[in-house]
Amino acid sequence: MNALSSRDWGNLALCAIALAIAACLPWTAGAYGLSIGVTIAMYTVLATSWALFSGPTHYISLASAAFFGVGTYVTGIGIQYLPYWTLLPIAGVSGAVMAALVGLATLRLSGVYFVIFTLGLAEFVRQIITWSQNISGTKGIYVLTSIGEMHIYWQLLGLAALVWLLGWLIGRSRLGFALRIIGDDEAVARHSGIDTARAKILLFMVPGAVAAITGAMLAPRYVYIEPSLAFSPMLSFQVVIMALLGGTGRLWGPLVGVIPFTFMWEAISVSFPNQTTLLLGVCFLVIVYLLPKGFVGLIDLAARRMRSAEGYA
């Protein structure tokens, strides 16, 4: 890993300042503003961690809801027996192990099989939990704690900072370099001596662990957890759309997509509550066809044109 340049230190300082400002939101916004802040922080964590894997490898994962749901149930079941703060690392380990197993089963195959498998994973886990609850006679789990939205927001903000730091370190590491080669041409990567399966599995464990921790943090917010809520496929699609809207070419790209899409989706949910699935599909098609590289691509294009104009001046 190369030594930090003055530009790197400057970027880290700017990020620290931005996080400090964001941490003040609970004291400056009302209840509704804080609720939106929690949603933005949640999707920022999920979309950024998703982009760490899917950005360089171009494997589209729809497993976020599966990992998220496992995390919510770790808190929901474990809160009666263990302190809350011990449940977060347990959820992270559970998500990472689950991601490793999924990776071992699918990442050696082509991307299409991976997408199909991850799409069905959340539904598969949901059906298992539903079946087990029907056998036991329970329909859901109450999560009663003293943790409020303010605490959840700060936890998510801290997790977002860790994800950004991890992504920055991975981008400067040999693993990040190997994954970029895999994304360009996996056959070339294999012929270059890169263990492509191992590299992909290692990085896929990151969004698995992060999504599970996020679900564990959000469980107290829901108060009552049931499989249809914890393993909602809508969450997986929203994470993908937000990440693609912002762009996966930069570490900060997903955040650029999360903020506008959160407000847009809030308006859609209020105005068209019965057409949300249809409109989500429309949003996905529009982004794929009109913004294939997201807002980051537009920003990079504008920057290149400005440099070209300055060169001719």
mmCIF file of C-alpha atoms in Angstrom:
data_model
loop_
_atom_site.group_PDB
_atom_site.id
_atom_site.type_symbol
_atom_site.label_atom_id
_atom_site.label_comp_id
_atom_site.label_asym_id
_atom_site.label_seq_id
_atom_site.Cartn_x
_atom_site.Cartn_y
_atom_site.Cartn_z
ATOM 1 C CA MET A 1 0.000 0.000 0.000
ATOM 2 C CA ASN A 2 1.373 3.411 -0.954
ATOM 3 C CA ALA A 3 2.051 6.166 1.551
ATOM 4 C CA LEU A 4 -0.682 8.764 1.954
ATOM 5 C CA SER A 5 -0.311 11.878 -0.158
ATOM 6 C CA SER A 6 -1.325 15.370 0.880
ATOM 7 C CA ARG A 7 -4.430 14.962 -1.292
ATOM 8 C CA ASP A 8 -5.355 11.763 0.574
ATOM 9 C CA TRP A 9 -5.029 13.522 3.921
ATOM 10 C CA GLY A 10 -7.146 16.378 2.598
ATOM 11 C CA ASN A 11 -9.879 14.006 1.438
ATOM 12 C CA LEU A 12 -9.874 12.214 4.789
ATOM 13 C CA ALA A 13 -10.181 15.551 6.585
ATOM 14 C CA LEU A 14 -13.136 16.579 4.385
ATOM 15 C CA CYS A 15 -14.837 13.249 5.065
ATOM 16 C CA ALA A 16 -14.344 13.688 8.814
ATOM 17 C CA ILE A 17 -15.870 17.168 8.665
ATOM 18 C CA ALA A 18 -18.842 15.913 6.611
ATOM 19 C CA LEU A 19 -19.470 13.098 9.111
ATOM 20 C CA ALA A 20 -19.296 15.533 12.026
ATOM 21 C CA ILE A 21 -21.876 17.760 10.335
ATOM 22 C CA ALA A 22 -24.119 14.779 9.553
ATOM 23 C CA ALA A 23 -23.882 13.639 13.193
ATOM 24 C CA CYS A 24 -25.590 16.891 14.254
ATOM 25 C CA LEU A 25 -28.789 16.044 12.351
ATOM 26 C CA PRO A 26 -30.734 14.701 15.387
ATOM 27 C CA TRP A 27 -30.326 18.083 17.105
ATOM 28 C CA THR A 28 -31.259 20.191 14.086
ATOM 29 C CA ALA A 29 -34.060 18.206 12.422
ATOM 30 C CA GLY A 30 -37.509 17.278 13.655
ATOM 31 C CA ALA A 31 -38.908 13.787 13.995
ATOM 32 C CA TYR A 32 -39.682 13.511 10.276
ATOM 33 C CA GLY A 33 -36.261 14.830 9.291
ATOM 34 C CA LEU A 34 -34.578 12.337 11.601
ATOM 35 C CA SER A 35 -36.669 9.510 10.137
ATOM 36 C CA ILE A 36 -35.532 10.464 6.625
ATOM 37 C CA GLY A 37 -31.969 10.717 7.926
ATOM 38 C CA VAL A 38 -32.125 7.157 9.269
ATOM 39 C CA THR A 39 -33.418 5.915 5.911
ATOM 40 C CA ILE A 40 -30.678 7.749 3.999
ATOM 41 C CA ALA A 41 -28.000 6.451 6.376
ATOM 42 C CA MET A 42 -29.333 2.896 6.081
ATOM 43 C CA TYR A 43 -29.334 2.883 2.283
ATOM 44 C CA THR A 44 -25.977 4.645 2.150
ATOM 45 C CA VAL A 45 -24.433 1.793 4.131
ATOM 46 C CA LEU A 46 -26.185 -0.893 2.075
ATOM 47 C CA ALA A 47 -25.570 0.679 -1.347
ATOM 48 C CA THR A 48 -21.923 1.529 -0.629
ATOM 49 C CA SER A 49 -21.113 -1.954 0.647
ATOM 50 C CA TRP A 50 -22.985 -3.438 -2.340
ATOM 51 C CA ALA A 51 -20.888 -1.331 -4.714
ATOM 52 C CA LEU A 52 -17.637 -2.498 -3.102
ATOM 53 C CA PHE A 53 -18.315 -5.947 -4.539
ATOM 54 C CA SER A 54 -20.562 -5.409 -7.540
ATOM 55 C CA GLY A 55 -18.777 -2.288 -8.788
ATOM 56 C CA PRO A 56 -15.401 -3.842 -9.694
ATOM 57 C CA THR A 57 -16.663 -7.377 -10.446
ATOM 58 C CA HIS A 58 -19.881 -6.427 -12.343
ATOM 59 C CA TYR A 59 -21.748 -9.218 -10.518
ATOM 60 C CA ILE A 60 -25.253 -7.942 -9.716
ATOM 61 C CA SER A 61 -26.206 -9.193 -6.260
ATOM 62 C CA LEU A 62 -29.842 -9.199 -5.151
ATOM 63 C CA ALA A 63 -29.081 -10.816 -1.802
ATOM 64 C CA SER A 64 -29.109 -7.665 0.359
ATOM 65 C CA ALA A 65 -32.553 -8.486 1.776
ATOM 66 C CA ALA A 66 -31.411 -11.988 2.765
ATOM 67 C CA PHE A 67 -28.444 -10.701 4.786
ATOM 68 C CA PHE A 68 -30.482 -7.797 6.180
ATOM 69 C CA GLY A 69 -33.249 -10.123 7.326
ATOM 70 C CA VAL A 70 -30.817 -12.466 9.035
ATOM 71 C CA GLY A 71 -29.442 -9.491 10.963
ATOM 72 C CA THR A 72 -32.889 -8.370 12.118
ATOM 73 C CA TYR A 73 -33.664 -11.850 13.407
ATOM 74 C CA VAL A 74 -30.313 -12.061 15.217
ATOM 75 C CA THR A 75 -31.392 -9.009 17.214
ATOM 76 C CA GLY A 76 -35.009 -10.099 17.475
ATOM 77 C CA ILE A 77 -34.160 -13.530 18.877
ATOM 78 C CA GLY A 78 -31.007 -12.652 20.784
ATOM 79 C CA ILE A 79 -32.166 -9.476 22.547
ATOM 80 C CA GLN A 80 -33.822 -11.598 25.234
ATOM 81 C CA TYR A 81 -30.607 -13.404 26.056
ATOM 82 C CA LEU A 82 -27.634 -11.163 25.192
ATOM 83 C CA PRO A 83 -26.750 -7.453 25.442
ATOM 84 C CA TYR A 84 -27.619 -5.495 22.311
ATOM 85 C CA TRP A 85 -24.026 -4.524 21.527
ATOM 86 C CA THR A 86 -22.912 -8.157 21.407
ATOM 87 C CA LEU A 87 -25.589 -8.931 18.815
ATOM 88 C CA LEU A 88 -24.119 -6.602 16.178
ATOM 89 C CA PRO A 89 -20.848 -8.538 15.730
ATOM 90 C CA ILE A 90 -22.808 -11.817 15.874
ATOM 91 C CA ALA A 91 -25.006 -10.536 13.043
ATOM 92 C CA GLY A 92 -21.925 -9.480 11.079
ATOM 93 C CA VAL A 93 -20.314 -12.895 11.423
ATOM 94 C CA SER A 94 -23.611 -14.582 10.458
ATOM 95 C CA GLY A 95 -23.897 -12.445 7.330
ATOM 96 C CA ALA A 96 -20.272 -13.015 6.365
ATOM 97 C CA VAL A 97 -20.550 -16.806 6.771
ATOM 98 C CA MET A 98 -23.789 -16.853 4.791
ATOM 99 C CA ALA A 99 -22.166 -14.765 2.030
ATOM 100 C CA ALA A 100 -19.170 -17.122 1.932
ATOM 101 C CA LEU A 101 -21.464 -20.137 1.504
ATOM 102 C CA VAL A 102 -23.415 -18.380 -1.243
ATOM 103 C CA GLY A 103 -20.174 -17.369 -2.904
ATOM 104 C CA LEU A 104 -18.790 -20.884 -2.821
ATOM 105 C CA ALA A 105 -21.976 -22.156 -4.462
ATOM 106 C CA THR A 106 -22.396 -19.484 -7.145
ATOM 107 C CA LEU A 107 -19.378 -17.258 -7.771
ATOM 108 C CA ARG A 108 -17.612 -19.920 -9.790
ATOM 109 C CA LEU A 109 -20.533 -19.775 -12.223
ATOM 110 C CA SER A 110 -21.428 -17.064 -14.698
ATOM 111 C CA GLY A 111 -23.011 -13.817 -13.566
ATOM 112 C CA VAL A 112 -26.529 -14.739 -14.711
ATOM 113 C CA TYR A 113 -26.683 -17.749 -12.407
ATOM 114 C CA PHE A 114 -25.397 -15.598 -9.575
ATOM 115 C CA VAL A 115 -28.148 -13.014 -10.087
ATOM 116 C CA ILE A 116 -30.865 -15.685 -10.174
ATOM 117 C CA PHE A 117 -29.567 -17.407 -7.062
ATOM 118 C CA THR A 118 -29.268 -14.204 -5.030
ATOM 119 C CA LEU A 119 -32.745 -13.138 -6.139
ATOM 120 C CA GLY A 120 -34.233 -16.303 -4.687
ATOM 121 C CA LEU A 121 -32.066 -16.406 -1.579
ATOM 122 C CA ALA A 122 -34.115 -13.931 0.466
ATOM 123 C CA GLU A 123 -37.353 -15.705 -0.446
ATOM 124 C CA PHE A 124 -35.817 -19.072 0.433
ATOM 125 C CA VAL A 125 -34.708 -17.880 3.886
ATOM 126 C CA ARG A 126 -38.053 -16.131 4.422
ATOM 127 C CA GLN A 127 -39.952 -19.329 3.687
ATOM 128 C CA ILE A 128 -37.758 -21.300 6.097
ATOM 129 C CA ILE A 129 -38.370 -18.811 8.923
ATOM 130 C CA THR A 130 -42.105 -18.655 8.118
ATOM 131 C CA TRP A 131 -42.305 -22.459 8.220
ATOM 132 C CA SER A 132 -40.434 -22.624 11.541
ATOM 133 C CA GLN A 133 -42.719 -19.972 13.054
ATOM 134 C CA ASN A 134 -45.802 -21.830 11.880
ATOM 135 C CA ILE A 135 -44.478 -24.993 13.517
ATOM 136 C CA SER A 136 -43.788 -23.153 16.787
ATOM 137 C CA GLY A 137 -47.062 -21.226 16.658
ATOM 138 C CA THR A 138 -45.455 -17.748 16.578
ATOM 139 C CA LYS A 139 -46.043 -15.202 13.822
ATOM 140 C CA GLY A 140 -43.497 -12.519 14.642
ATOM 141 C CA ILE A 141 -41.032 -11.194 17.199
ATOM 142 C CA TYR A 142 -41.258 -8.071 19.335
ATOM 143 C CA VAL A 143 -38.023 -6.107 19.783
ATOM 144 C CA LEU A 144 -38.537 -3.922 22.830
ATOM 145 C CA THR A 145 -35.502 -1.813 23.748
ATOM 146 C CA SER A 146 -34.681 1.719 24.872
ATOM 147 C CA ILE A 147 -32.827 2.372 21.605
ATOM 148 C CA GLY A 148 -34.486 5.191 19.676
ATOM 149 C CA GLU A 149 -34.075 6.594 16.173
ATOM 150 C CA MET A 150 -31.387 8.996 17.319
ATOM 151 C CA HIS A 151 -29.187 6.137 18.520
ATOM 152 C CA ILE A 152 -29.894 4.098 15.375
ATOM 153 C CA TYR A 153 -28.929 7.061 13.196
ATOM 154 C CA TRP A 154 -25.595 7.494 14.957
ATOM 155 C CA GLN A 155 -24.896 3.775 14.760
ATOM 156 C CA LEU A 156 -25.591 3.757 11.023
ATOM 157 C CA LEU A 157 -23.441 6.841 10.541
ATOM 158 C CA GLY A 158 -20.552 5.146 12.334
ATOM 159 C CA LEU A 159 -21.052 2.008 10.233
ATOM 160 C CA ALA A 160 -21.066 4.125 7.060
ATOM 161 C CA ALA A 161 -17.732 5.653 8.091
ATOM 162 C CA LEU A 162 -16.270 2.167 8.614
ATOM 163 C CA VAL A 163 -17.566 0.992 5.226
ATOM 164 C CA TRP A 164 -16.061 4.018 3.467
ATOM 165 C CA LEU A 165 -12.745 3.505 5.224
ATOM 166 C CA LEU A 166 -12.761 -0.194 4.355
ATOM 167 C CA GLY A 167 -13.623 0.578 0.739
ATOM 168 C CA TRP A 168 -10.825 3.129 0.543
ATOM 169 C CA LEU A 169 -8.334 0.621 1.949
ATOM 170 C CA ILE A 170 -9.525 -2.140 -0.394
ATOM 171 C CA GLY A 171 -9.193 0.184 -3.375
ATOM 172 C CA ARG A 172 -5.526 0.758 -2.489
ATOM 173 C CA SER A 173 -4.802 -2.917 -1.803
ATOM 174 C CA ARG A 174 -3.779 -5.865 -3.956
ATOM 175 C CA LEU A 175 -7.276 -7.313 -3.510
ATOM 176 C CA GLY A 176 -8.815 -4.195 -5.025
ATOM 177 C CA PHE A 177 -6.378 -4.320 -7.935
ATOM 178 C CA ALA A 178 -7.161 -8.005 -8.517
ATOM 179 C CA LEU A 179 -10.902 -7.332 -8.513
ATOM 180 C CA ARG A 180 -10.548 -4.558 -11.080
ATOM 181 C CA ILE A 181 -8.741 -6.992 -13.367
ATOM 182 C CA ILE A 182 -11.507 -9.558 -12.769
ATOM 183 C CA GLY A 183 -14.122 -6.973 -13.727
ATOM 184 C CA ASP A 184 -12.292 -6.109 -16.961
ATOM 185 C CA ASP A 185 -11.722 -9.726 -18.027
ATOM 186 C CA GLU A 186 -12.008 -12.653 -15.631
ATOM 187 C CA ALA A 187 -10.268 -15.047 -18.021
ATOM 188 C CA VAL A 188 -7.245 -12.741 -18.199
ATOM 189 C CA ALA A 189 -7.250 -12.488 -14.408
ATOM 190 C CA ARG A 190 -7.148 -16.276 -14.067
ATOM 191 C CA HIS A 191 -4.325 -16.578 -16.599
ATOM 192 C CA SER A 192 -2.435 -13.901 -14.643
ATOM 193 C CA GLY A 193 -2.373 -16.171 -11.613
ATOM 194 C CA ILE A 194 -5.166 -14.477 -9.645
ATOM 195 C CA ASP A 195 -7.347 -16.811 -7.583
ATOM 196 C CA THR A 196 -10.544 -15.221 -8.873
ATOM 197 C CA ALA A 197 -12.952 -17.374 -6.844
ATOM 198 C CA ARG A 198 -11.144 -16.609 -3.576
ATOM 199 C CA ALA A 199 -10.957 -12.882 -4.305
ATOM 200 C CA LYS A 200 -14.664 -12.646 -5.159
ATOM 201 C CA ILE A 201 -15.738 -14.651 -2.119
ATOM 202 C CA LEU A 202 -13.608 -12.544 0.236
ATOM 203 C CA LEU A 203 -15.095 -9.310 -1.053
ATOM 204 C CA PHE A 204 -18.656 -10.693 -1.223
ATOM 205 C CA MET A 205 -18.413 -11.342 2.510
ATOM 206 C CA VAL A 206 -18.150 -7.576 3.085
ATOM 207 C CA PRO A 207 -21.662 -6.582 1.894
ATOM 208 C CA GLY A 208 -23.017 -9.740 3.531
ATOM 209 C CA ALA A 209 -21.626 -8.761 6.922
ATOM 210 C CA VAL A 210 -22.512 -5.072 6.548
ATOM 211 C CA ALA A 211 -26.117 -5.773 5.487
ATOM 212 C CA ALA A 212 -26.585 -8.145 8.430
ATOM 213 C CA ILE A 213 -25.220 -5.567 10.891
ATOM 214 C CA THR A 214 -27.506 -2.945 9.352
ATOM 215 C CA GLY A 215 -30.500 -5.226 9.825
ATOM 216 C CA ALA A 216 -29.493 -5.843 13.437
ATOM 217 C CA MET A 217 -29.309 -2.076 14.027
ATOM 218 C CA LEU A 218 -32.705 -1.437 12.397
ATOM 219 C CA ALA A 219 -34.553 -4.154 14.340
ATOM 220 C CA PRO A 220 -35.390 -1.878 17.315
ATOM 221 C CA ARG A 221 -36.856 0.656 14.893
ATOM 222 C CA TYR A 222 -39.366 -1.869 13.557
ATOM 223 C CA VAL A 223 -40.395 -3.007 17.073
ATOM 224 C CA TYR A 224 -42.287 -5.954 15.539
ATOM 225 C CA ILE A 225 -40.444 -8.196 13.079
ATOM 226 C CA GLU A 226 -42.011 -10.690 10.716
ATOM 227 C CA PRO A 227 -40.510 -12.469 7.683
ATOM 228 C CA SER A 228 -42.294 -10.382 5.036
ATOM 229 C CA LEU A 229 -40.813 -7.216 6.549
ATOM 230 C CA ALA A 230 -37.310 -8.481 7.270
ATOM 231 C CA PHE A 231 -36.789 -10.210 3.911
ATOM 232 C CA SER A 232 -38.584 -7.782 1.601
ATOM 233 C CA PRO A 233 -37.260 -8.138 -1.978
ATOM 234 C CA MET A 234 -37.982 -4.443 -2.502
ATOM 235 C CA LEU A 235 -34.978 -3.640 -0.317
ATOM 236 C CA SER A 236 -32.614 -5.575 -2.591
ATOM 237 C CA PHE A 237 -33.866 -3.808 -5.705
ATOM 238 C CA GLN A 238 -33.770 -0.374 -4.066
ATOM 239 C CA VAL A 239 -30.157 -0.908 -2.987
ATOM 240 C CA VAL A 240 -29.170 -1.822 -6.557
ATOM 241 C CA ILE A 241 -31.066 1.101 -8.075
ATOM 242 C CA MET A 242 -29.570 3.627 -5.649
ATOM 243 C CA ALA A 243 -26.042 2.355 -6.217
ATOM 244 C CA LEU A 244 -26.448 2.390 -10.011
ATOM 245 C CA LEU A 245 -28.091 5.818 -9.957
ATOM 246 C CA GLY A 246 -25.157 7.331 -8.110
ATOM 247 C CA GLY A 247 -22.551 5.252 -9.909
ATOM 248 C CA THR A 248 -20.146 2.584 -8.717
ATOM 249 C CA GLY A 249 -17.048 4.156 -10.232
ATOM 250 C CA ARG A 250 -16.339 6.191 -7.102
ATOM 251 C CA LEU A 251 -16.558 5.286 -3.424
ATOM 252 C CA TRP A 252 -18.882 8.233 -2.789
ATOM 253 C CA GLY A 253 -21.011 7.437 -5.853
ATOM 254 C CA PRO A 254 -23.797 5.465 -4.106
ATOM 255 C CA LEU A 255 -24.397 8.359 -1.689
ATOM 256 C CA VAL A 256 -25.109 10.618 -4.670
ATOM 257 C CA GLY A 257 -27.821 8.179 -5.709
ATOM 258 C CA VAL A 258 -29.239 7.443 -2.269
ATOM 259 C CA ILE A 259 -30.167 11.004 -1.306
ATOM 260 C CA PRO A 260 -32.313 11.996 -4.349
ATOM 261 C CA PHE A 261 -33.843 8.543 -4.721
ATOM 262 C CA THR A 262 -34.886 8.467 -1.044
ATOM 263 C CA PHE A 263 -36.859 11.691 -1.407
ATOM 264 C CA MET A 264 -38.281 10.621 -4.771
ATOM 265 C CA TRP A 265 -39.336 7.236 -3.394
ATOM 266 C CA GLU A 266 -40.920 8.913 -0.379
ATOM 267 C CA ALA A 267 -43.071 10.992 -2.726
ATOM 268 C CA ILE A 268 -43.935 7.952 -4.869
ATOM 269 C CA SER A 269 -44.930 5.880 -1.825
ATOM 270 C CA VAL A 270 -47.283 8.616 -0.642
ATOM 271 C CA SER A 271 -48.790 9.480 -4.031
ATOM 272 C CA PHE A 272 -48.904 5.997 -5.641
ATOM 273 C CA PRO A 273 -48.947 3.427 -2.818
ATOM 274 C CA ASN A 274 -50.438 0.691 -5.024
ATOM 275 C CA GLN A 275 -48.018 1.126 -7.931
ATOM 276 C CA THR A 276 -44.691 1.138 -6.091
ATOM 277 C CA THR A 277 -43.466 -2.164 -7.571
ATOM 278 C CA LEU A 278 -44.280 -1.049 -11.114
ATOM 279 C CA LEU A 279 -42.613 2.337 -10.640
ATOM 280 C CA LEU A 280 -39.559 0.689 -9.081
ATOM 281 C CA GLY A 281 -39.154 -1.372 -12.251
ATOM 282 C CA VAL A 282 -39.546 1.744 -14.389
ATOM 283 C CA CYS A 283 -36.870 3.517 -12.342
ATOM 284 C CA PHE A 284 -34.524 0.582 -12.856
ATOM 285 C CA LEU A 285 -35.021 0.595 -16.644
ATOM 286 C CA VAL A 286 -34.573 4.363 -16.892
ATOM 287 C CA ILE A 287 -31.325 4.273 -14.922
ATOM 288 C CA VAL A 288 -29.878 1.337 -16.872
ATOM 289 C CA TYR A 289 -30.658 2.838 -20.280
ATOM 290 C CA LEU A 290 -30.206 6.566 -19.665
ATOM 291 C CA LEU A 291 -27.577 6.612 -16.884
ATOM 292 C CA PRO A 292 -25.493 3.452 -17.308
ATOM 293 C CA LYS A 293 -22.644 4.983 -15.286
ATOM 294 C CA GLY A 294 -24.849 6.981 -12.913
ATOM 295 C CA PHE A 295 -24.329 10.532 -11.768
ATOM 296 C CA VAL A 296 -20.635 9.767 -11.303
ATOM 297 C CA GLY A 297 -20.355 9.130 -15.042
ATOM 298 C CA LEU A 298 -22.002 12.461 -15.804
ATOM 299 C CA ILE A 299 -19.675 14.258 -13.394
ATOM 300 C CA ASP A 300 -16.605 12.583 -14.908
ATOM 301 C CA LEU A 301 -17.796 13.446 -18.420
ATOM 302 C CA ALA A 302 -18.324 17.082 -17.467
ATOM 303 C CA ALA A 303 -14.869 17.191 -15.864
ATOM 304 C CA ARG A 304 -13.221 15.763 -18.999
ATOM 305 C CA ARG A 305 -14.991 18.310 -21.198
ATOM 306 C CA MET A 306 -13.868 21.133 -18.942
ATOM 307 C CA ARG A 307 -10.259 19.927 -19.109
ATOM 308 C CA SER A 308 -10.519 19.658 -22.901
ATOM 309 C CA ALA A 309 -11.922 23.178 -23.132
ATOM 310 C CA GLU A 310 -9.118 24.502 -20.932
ATOM 311 C CA GLY A 311 -6.593 22.695 -23.151
ATOM 312 C CA TYR A 312 -7.902 24.429 -26.259
ATOM 313 C CA ALA A 313 -8.080 27.810 -24.553
#
